[in-house]
């Protein structure tokens, strides 16, 4: 099909695609431990049914030793056609009231800006909608062989890497299409070519054998919470750049994200400034970042006039492509073990060392994807990085080293607010991405 015919057909399909997306948003498919299992099973079954109806007649829930199952399918194309493997995930982040949602996160809501609000609207049920729309554009018979993997535990302790390692034959292809990303701004096409990795650990600081009265002993006895605060503050310099010796950083060579577009998605309070040095693109895609993402200490409601003997934190550090995650984590651990004040005892427990990923470029798949985006969006496609991490990509690369990767999707970074309150997606962006993905398969089939 030529591009105008694809665009016309996709436009006609959009009401049904959006109806399916809204149905899926309403299912609270949170795979985190402690959340109800029934919605996850319901989400898996409904997603499976939709993709079977779209043409993947052999789609099934794959057997895994633990956790919620991925959905796997294969649809043979014409003899000699390339094989494309589509990826998305059907689980979502939690949506606690404490995040400050303005609408019910499990009720898909249209606002005056035309966007659809709800948990998973962008990350990554919009990816499911994109794959469904593309299949429907071809009436279930795409011009290439298409394999499908839909993960059920991407947002928590993933089981898919183990599944890939156990069944590498299922993941042989010419091109992986990962629809779990997005443009910086809706309507302005980009291909993501680099993702930071993620290393994390917990640190516990101890100063006393038991609590002490803060009036009687304060000023002499060291407070574990204050020691932890000083230790955490040593991880960054005054500008907010990572100050851990041995951690790698650089500069971003591709398209530059403007500070104005970045601030669209950052609700800075009055008087608060951005952190770090270099361009926004350097800070997000080519330099490490570090955050304390959890604290264990006495709550304000439960506090009393005592000096705390123990306090802890979980620390996450994003690392740049080309680095060894174990070495980067080693550097973080060494810093924590040597920078606590007052001789405080420090115990560090390693949690994760997920690699960064640099997308191989220069192949026919990337060229076809870039041309498809140019046509679907009506403007030239840029190259960007992502501060987020997808450890699965390295596992897929090891399972099929010759395959190319295309990383894209409808999750516009300036407004989608993935993982946060009032997550949303632009329906027009989904439509453009369906067109781009259909054009990609056409170009691969006829190259």
Coordinates of C-alpha atoms in Angstrom, one line a residue:
X1 CA 0.0 0.0 0.0
X2 CA 1.3 3.5 -0.8
X3 CA 1.6 6.0 2.1
X4 CA -1.7 7.9 1.3
X5 CA -3.7 4.7 1.3
X6 CA -2.2 3.6 4.6
X7 CA -2.9 7.0 6.1
X8 CA -6.5 6.9 5.0
X9 CA -7.0 3.4 6.2
X10 CA -5.4 4.1 9.6
X11 CA -7.6 7.2 10.1
X12 CA -10.7 5.1 9.5
X13 CA -9.5 2.5 12.1
X14 CA -8.7 5.0 14.8
X15 CA -12.1 5.0 16.6
X16 CA -11.8 1.3 17.2
X17 CA -8.1 1.6 18.2
X18 CA -8.9 4.3 20.8
X19 CA -11.9 2.3 22.1
X20 CA -9.6 -0.7 22.7
X21 CA -7.0 1.5 24.3
X22 CA -9.6 3.0 26.7
X23 CA -10.8 -0.5 27.6
X24 CA -7.3 -1.6 28.4
X25 CA -6.5 1.6 30.5
X26 CA -9.5 0.7 32.7
X27 CA -7.8 -2.6 33.7
X28 CA -5.4 -1.9 36.7
X29 CA -2.7 -4.2 35.4
X30 CA -0.1 -3.6 38.1
X31 CA 2.3 -6.5 38.4
X32 CA 4.1 -5.3 41.5
X33 CA 4.1 -7.7 44.5
X34 CA 1.2 -7.1 46.8
X35 CA -1.2 -5.9 44.1
X36 CA -4.3 -8.0 43.1
X37 CA -3.5 -10.7 40.6
X38 CA -7.0 -10.8 39.0
X39 CA -6.5 -7.6 37.0
X40 CA -3.2 -8.8 35.6
X41 CA -4.8 -12.1 34.4
X42 CA -7.8 -10.2 32.9
X43 CA -5.4 -7.8 31.1
X44 CA -3.4 -10.7 29.7
X45 CA -6.5 -12.5 28.5
X46 CA -8.0 -9.4 26.9
X47 CA -4.8 -8.4 25.2
X48 CA -4.4 -11.9 23.9
X49 CA -7.9 -11.9 22.5
X50 CA -7.4 -8.5 20.8
X51 CA -4.2 -9.7 19.0
X52 CA -5.8 -12.9 18.0
X53 CA -8.6 -10.9 16.4
X54 CA -6.0 -8.7 14.7
X55 CA -4.5 -11.7 12.9
X56 CA -2.1 -13.5 15.3
X57 CA -4.2 -16.6 15.4
X58 CA -1.5 -18.6 17.2
X59 CA -0.9 -16.0 19.9
X60 CA -0.6 -17.6 23.4
X61 CA 0.4 -17.0 26.9
X62 CA 4.0 -18.3 27.2
X63 CA 5.0 -20.6 30.1
X64 CA 7.4 -19.0 32.5
X65 CA 8.7 -20.3 35.9
X66 CA 7.4 -17.3 37.8
X67 CA 5.4 -14.1 37.4
X68 CA 2.9 -13.1 34.8
X69 CA 3.3 -14.6 31.4
X70 CA 4.4 -12.8 28.2
X71 CA 2.3 -13.1 25.1
X72 CA 4.0 -14.6 22.2
X73 CA 2.9 -15.1 18.5
X74 CA 4.2 -15.5 15.0
X75 CA 2.6 -14.7 11.7
X76 CA 4.4 -16.0 8.6
X77 CA 4.7 -13.5 5.8
X78 CA 5.5 -14.1 2.1
X79 CA 8.4 -16.4 1.3
X80 CA 11.7 -14.7 1.6
X81 CA 10.3 -11.6 3.4
X82 CA 12.2 -10.2 6.4
X83 CA 11.2 -11.0 10.0
X84 CA 10.2 -8.2 12.3
X85 CA 9.7 -8.8 16.0
X86 CA 7.3 -6.3 17.7
X87 CA 7.6 -5.5 21.5
X88 CA 5.4 -3.8 24.0
X89 CA 4.3 -4.5 27.6
X90 CA 0.9 -4.8 29.1
X91 CA 1.7 -4.1 32.8
X92 CA 1.8 -0.6 34.2
X93 CA 3.1 1.4 37.1
X94 CA 1.0 1.7 40.3
X95 CA -1.1 4.9 40.6
X96 CA -1.4 5.8 44.3
X97 CA -3.6 8.7 45.4
X98 CA -0.5 10.3 46.9
X99 CA 0.7 11.1 43.4
X100 CA -2.0 13.7 43.1
X101 CA -4.1 12.5 40.2
X102 CA -6.7 15.0 39.0
X103 CA -8.9 12.2 37.6
X104 CA -9.3 8.5 38.4
X105 CA -6.2 6.8 36.9
X106 CA -8.3 3.7 35.9
X107 CA -11.0 5.7 34.2
X108 CA -9.8 6.9 30.7
X109 CA -10.6 10.6 30.5
X110 CA -10.6 13.0 27.6
X111 CA -9.7 16.6 28.5
X112 CA -9.9 19.8 26.6
X113 CA -6.4 19.3 25.2
X114 CA -7.7 16.2 23.4
X115 CA -5.3 13.9 25.2
X116 CA -6.5 10.6 26.9
X117 CA -5.6 10.5 30.6
X118 CA -5.1 7.3 32.7
X119 CA -2.4 5.0 34.1
X120 CA -0.8 3.2 31.2
X121 CA -2.4 5.5 28.6
X122 CA 1.1 6.1 27.3
X123 CA 3.4 3.6 29.0
X124 CA 2.8 1.2 27.4
X125 CA -0.8 0.5 26.4
X126 CA -0.3 3.0 23.6
X127 CA 2.3 0.6 22.3
X128 CA -0.2 -2.2 22.3
X129 CA -2.6 0.1 20.5
X130 CA 0.1 0.9 17.9
X131 CA 0.7 -2.8 17.2
X132 CA -3.0 -3.5 17.0
X133 CA -3.6 -0.6 14.6
X134 CA -0.8 -1.6 12.3
X135 CA -2.0 -5.2 12.1
X136 CA -5.5 -4.0 11.3
X137 CA -4.1 -1.7 8.6
X138 CA -2.9 -4.8 6.8
X139 CA -6.2 -6.7 7.5
X140 CA -4.1 -9.2 9.6
X141 CA -1.8 -10.1 6.7
X142 CA 1.3 -7.9 6.9
X143 CA 3.9 -8.0 4.1
X144 CA 6.6 -9.4 6.4
X145 CA 6.9 -12.3 8.8
X146 CA 5.9 -10.7 12.1
X147 CA 6.7 -12.1 15.6
X148 CA 5.2 -10.6 18.7
X149 CA 6.3 -10.4 22.3
X150 CA 4.2 -8.6 24.9
X151 CA 5.7 -8.5 28.3
X152 CA 3.7 -8.8 31.5
X153 CA 6.3 -7.6 34.1
X154 CA 8.3 -4.8 32.5
X155 CA 7.6 -2.4 35.3
X156 CA 8.7 -4.7 38.1
X157 CA 11.1 -7.7 38.4
X158 CA 11.0 -8.8 34.7
X159 CA 10.9 -12.5 33.8
X160 CA 11.3 -11.9 30.1
X161 CA 15.1 -11.9 30.0
X162 CA 15.1 -15.4 31.4
X163 CA 12.5 -16.4 28.8
X164 CA 14.6 -15.0 26.0
X165 CA 17.7 -16.8 27.3
X166 CA 15.8 -20.1 27.5
X167 CA 14.2 -19.7 24.1
X168 CA 16.5 -17.8 21.8
X169 CA 15.1 -19.4 18.7
X170 CA 11.8 -17.5 19.2
X171 CA 13.6 -14.2 18.9
X172 CA 15.5 -14.6 15.7
X173 CA 14.6 -11.7 13.4
X174 CA 16.0 -9.0 11.1
X175 CA 14.6 -6.1 13.1
X176 CA 13.3 -5.6 16.7
X177 CA 10.6 -2.9 16.9
X178 CA 10.4 -1.7 20.5
X179 CA 7.2 0.4 20.8
X180 CA 7.8 1.7 24.4
X181 CA 9.4 5.1 23.7
X182 CA 8.2 8.4 22.2
X183 CA 9.1 11.7 20.6
X184 CA 10.4 14.6 22.7
X185 CA 7.4 16.6 21.4
X186 CA 4.3 15.2 19.8
X187 CA 4.5 15.6 16.0
X188 CA 8.2 15.9 15.9
X189 CA 9.7 12.5 14.9
X190 CA 12.8 11.0 16.5
X191 CA 14.5 7.6 16.6
X192 CA 16.0 6.7 20.0
X193 CA 19.5 5.4 19.6
X194 CA 20.9 5.3 23.2
X195 CA 19.5 4.4 26.6
X196 CA 21.1 4.8 29.9
X197 CA 21.5 1.8 32.2
X198 CA 20.4 1.6 35.8
X199 CA 22.4 0.5 38.8
X200 CA 21.0 0.6 42.3
X201 CA 21.7 -0.3 45.9
X202 CA 20.5 0.2 49.5
X203 CA 22.6 1.8 52.1
X204 CA 22.1 1.6 55.9
X205 CA 23.9 4.0 58.3
X206 CA 24.2 3.1 62.0
X207 CA 25.6 5.4 64.7
X208 CA 24.2 4.1 68.0
X209 CA 23.2 0.9 69.7
X210 CA 19.8 2.3 70.6
X211 CA 17.9 5.6 70.5
X212 CA 18.8 8.5 72.8
X213 CA 17.0 11.5 74.2
X214 CA 17.7 14.4 71.8
X215 CA 17.8 17.0 74.6
X216 CA 20.0 15.1 77.0
X217 CA 22.4 13.7 74.4
X218 CA 22.0 16.0 71.3
X219 CA 25.1 17.9 70.3
X220 CA 27.4 15.0 71.3
X221 CA 25.8 11.8 70.1
X222 CA 25.7 11.3 66.3
X223 CA 22.3 11.1 64.6
X224 CA 22.1 8.4 62.0
X225 CA 19.6 10.3 59.9
X226 CA 21.9 13.4 59.8
X227 CA 24.8 11.1 58.9
X228 CA 22.8 9.6 56.1
X229 CA 21.8 13.0 54.8
X230 CA 25.4 14.1 54.6
X231 CA 26.4 10.9 52.9
X232 CA 23.6 11.3 50.3
X233 CA 24.6 15.0 49.7
X234 CA 28.2 13.9 48.9
X235 CA 27.0 12.0 45.9
X236 CA 26.5 15.2 43.9
X237 CA 28.4 18.5 43.6
X238 CA 27.0 21.9 44.1
X239 CA 25.7 22.0 40.5
X240 CA 23.9 18.7 40.9
X241 CA 26.4 16.6 38.7
X242 CA 27.3 13.2 40.0
X243 CA 30.4 13.4 42.2
X244 CA 31.3 9.7 42.5
X245 CA 34.8 9.0 41.5
X246 CA 35.1 6.4 38.7
X247 CA 31.7 7.0 37.2
X248 CA 31.7 7.7 33.5
X249 CA 30.1 10.7 31.6
X250 CA 30.4 12.4 28.3
X251 CA 28.5 14.7 25.8
X252 CA 25.6 14.0 23.4
X253 CA 26.6 14.1 19.7
X254 CA 23.1 14.1 18.2
X255 CA 20.1 16.4 18.2
X256 CA 19.8 18.7 21.2
X257 CA 16.7 18.9 23.3
X258 CA 15.9 22.5 24.2
X259 CA 15.6 23.6 27.8
X260 CA 12.1 25.0 26.9
X261 CA 10.8 21.7 25.7
X262 CA 12.3 19.9 28.7
X263 CA 10.7 22.3 31.1
X264 CA 7.3 21.4 29.6
X265 CA 7.5 18.1 31.5
X266 CA 9.2 19.4 34.6
X267 CA 6.9 21.2 37.1
X268 CA 9.6 23.3 38.8
X269 CA 8.3 25.3 41.8
X270 CA 9.0 29.0 41.9
X271 CA 12.6 29.8 42.6
X272 CA 13.8 26.2 41.9
X273 CA 16.4 25.7 39.2
X274 CA 17.4 22.7 37.0
X275 CA 20.5 20.8 38.1
X276 CA 23.6 19.7 36.3
X277 CA 25.9 21.2 33.7
X278 CA 26.1 20.9 29.9
X279 CA 23.2 20.8 27.5
X280 CA 19.9 19.2 28.6
X281 CA 20.7 16.4 26.1
X282 CA 24.1 15.9 27.8
X283 CA 22.5 15.7 31.2
X284 CA 19.7 13.3 30.2
X285 CA 21.5 11.0 27.7
X286 CA 25.3 11.2 28.0
X287 CA 26.0 11.8 31.7
X288 CA 25.1 9.8 34.8
X289 CA 22.4 10.9 37.2
X290 CA 21.8 9.8 40.8
X291 CA 18.7 9.9 43.1
X292 CA 17.7 8.7 46.5
X293 CA 14.4 7.0 45.5
X294 CA 13.5 5.8 49.0
X295 CA 14.2 6.5 52.7
X296 CA 13.7 4.3 55.7
X297 CA 13.5 6.3 58.9
X298 CA 10.9 7.4 61.5
X299 CA 7.9 9.1 60.0
X300 CA 7.0 12.6 61.0
X301 CA 3.7 11.3 62.5
X302 CA 5.7 8.7 64.5
X303 CA 8.6 10.9 65.6
X304 CA 9.6 11.8 69.1
X305 CA 12.5 13.6 70.7
X306 CA 15.1 10.9 70.1
X307 CA 18.4 10.7 68.2
X308 CA 18.0 7.9 65.6
X309 CA 20.5 5.0 65.8
X310 CA 19.8 3.8 62.2
X311 CA 18.6 5.2 58.8
X312 CA 18.6 3.8 55.3
X313 CA 18.1 4.8 51.7
X314 CA 17.7 3.2 48.3
X315 CA 19.9 4.8 45.6
X316 CA 19.4 4.6 41.9
X317 CA 22.1 5.8 39.4
X318 CA 21.6 6.0 35.7
X319 CA 24.7 5.1 33.7
X320 CA 25.7 6.0 30.1
X321 CA 26.1 3.8 27.1
X322 CA 29.5 2.1 26.7
X323 CA 30.0 1.5 30.5
X324 CA 30.3 -1.7 32.5
X325 CA 27.3 -1.6 34.9
X326 CA 29.2 -3.7 37.5
X327 CA 32.1 -1.3 37.5
X328 CA 29.8 1.7 37.8
X329 CA 28.1 0.1 40.7
X330 CA 31.4 -0.7 42.3
X331 CA 32.3 2.9 42.2
X332 CA 29.0 3.9 43.8
X333 CA 29.4 1.3 46.5
X334 CA 33.0 2.4 47.2
X335 CA 31.9 6.0 47.6
X336 CA 29.1 5.1 50.0
X337 CA 31.5 3.0 52.1
X338 CA 34.1 5.7 52.4
X339 CA 32.2 9.0 52.7
X340 CA 30.0 8.6 55.8
X341 CA 30.7 11.3 58.5
X342 CA 31.8 10.7 62.2
X343 CA 32.9 7.1 61.6
X344 CA 29.3 6.0 61.1
X345 CA 28.9 2.3 60.2
X346 CA 27.8 1.8 56.6
X347 CA 26.2 -1.4 55.1
X348 CA 25.6 -1.4 51.3
X349 CA 23.5 -4.0 49.6
X350 CA 23.7 -4.3 45.8
X351 CA 20.3 -4.4 44.1
X352 CA 20.7 -4.1 40.3
X353 CA 23.3 -3.6 37.6
X354 CA 21.4 -3.2 34.3
X355 CA 23.5 -2.2 31.3
X356 CA 23.0 0.8 29.1
X357 CA 22.3 0.2 25.4
X358 CA 23.6 1.8 22.2
X359 CA 21.4 1.0 19.2
X360 CA 23.4 -0.3 16.2
X361 CA 22.9 2.2 13.4
X362 CA 23.5 2.4 9.7
X363 CA 21.6 -0.7 8.5
X364 CA 18.7 -1.0 6.2
X365 CA 16.2 -1.4 9.0
X366 CA 17.2 2.0 10.5
X367 CA 17.1 3.6 7.1
X368 CA 13.6 2.2 6.4
X369 CA 12.4 3.4 9.9
X370 CA 13.7 6.9 9.3
X371 CA 12.1 7.1 5.9
X372 CA 8.8 5.8 7.4
X373 CA 8.8 8.4 10.1
X374 CA 9.6 11.1 7.6
X375 CA 6.5 10.2 5.6
X376 CA 4.2 9.6 8.5
X377 CA 5.0 12.9 10.3
X378 CA 5.8 15.0 7.2
X379 CA 9.1 16.2 8.5
X380 CA 12.7 15.0 9.0
X381 CA 13.5 12.5 11.7
X382 CA 16.1 13.3 14.4
X383 CA 18.2 11.1 16.6
X384 CA 17.9 11.3 20.4
X385 CA 18.8 9.3 23.5
X386 CA 16.7 8.3 26.5
X387 CA 17.4 8.6 30.1
X388 CA 15.3 5.5 30.8
X389 CA 16.5 2.0 30.8
X390 CA 15.4 -1.2 29.0
X391 CA 17.8 -4.0 30.1
X392 CA 16.0 -6.5 27.9
X393 CA 17.5 -4.9 24.8
X394 CA 21.0 -6.2 25.6
X395 CA 19.5 -9.7 26.1
X396 CA 17.7 -9.5 22.8
X397 CA 21.0 -8.4 21.1
X398 CA 22.8 -11.3 22.6
X399 CA 20.1 -13.7 21.4
X400 CA 20.2 -12.4 17.9
X401 CA 23.4 -10.3 17.3
X402 CA 22.7 -9.6 13.6
X403 CA 19.3 -8.0 14.2
X404 CA 18.7 -4.2 14.1
X405 CA 16.6 -2.2 16.5
X406 CA 14.0 0.5 16.1
X407 CA 13.0 2.3 19.3
X408 CA 10.0 4.5 19.0
X409 CA 6.4 5.0 20.2
X410 CA 3.6 7.5 21.1
X411 CA 4.9 8.5 24.5
X412 CA 5.8 12.1 23.9
X413 CA 8.3 13.0 26.6
X414 CA 7.1 16.6 27.3
X415 CA 3.5 15.8 28.2
X416 CA 3.0 12.1 28.7
X417 CA 4.1 12.1 32.4
X418 CA 4.8 8.3 32.4
X419 CA 5.1 6.8 35.9
X420 CA 3.7 10.0 37.3
X421 CA 0.2 11.5 38.0
X422 CA -2.0 12.4 35.1
X423 CA -0.3 10.2 32.6
X424 CA -1.7 10.8 29.1
X425 CA -1.3 10.2 25.4
X426 CA -2.1 12.2 22.3
X427 CA -4.4 10.1 20.0
X428 CA -3.0 11.8 17.0
X429 CA 0.5 10.6 18.0
X430 CA -0.8 7.0 18.1
X431 CA -2.3 7.5 14.6
X432 CA 1.0 8.8 13.2
X433 CA 3.0 5.9 14.8
X434 CA 0.6 3.3 13.4
X435 CA 1.2 4.8 9.9
X436 CA 5.0 4.9 10.5
X437 CA 5.0 1.3 11.6
X438 CA 2.9 0.1 8.6
X439 CA 5.2 2.1 6.3
X440 CA 8.2 0.5 7.9
X441 CA 7.0 -3.0 7.1
X442 CA 6.1 -2.0 3.5
X443 CA 9.6 -0.6 3.0
X444 CA 11.3 -3.7 4.5
X445 CA 9.2 -6.0 2.3
X446 CA 9.9 -4.2 -0.9
X447 CA 13.5 -3.1 -0.4

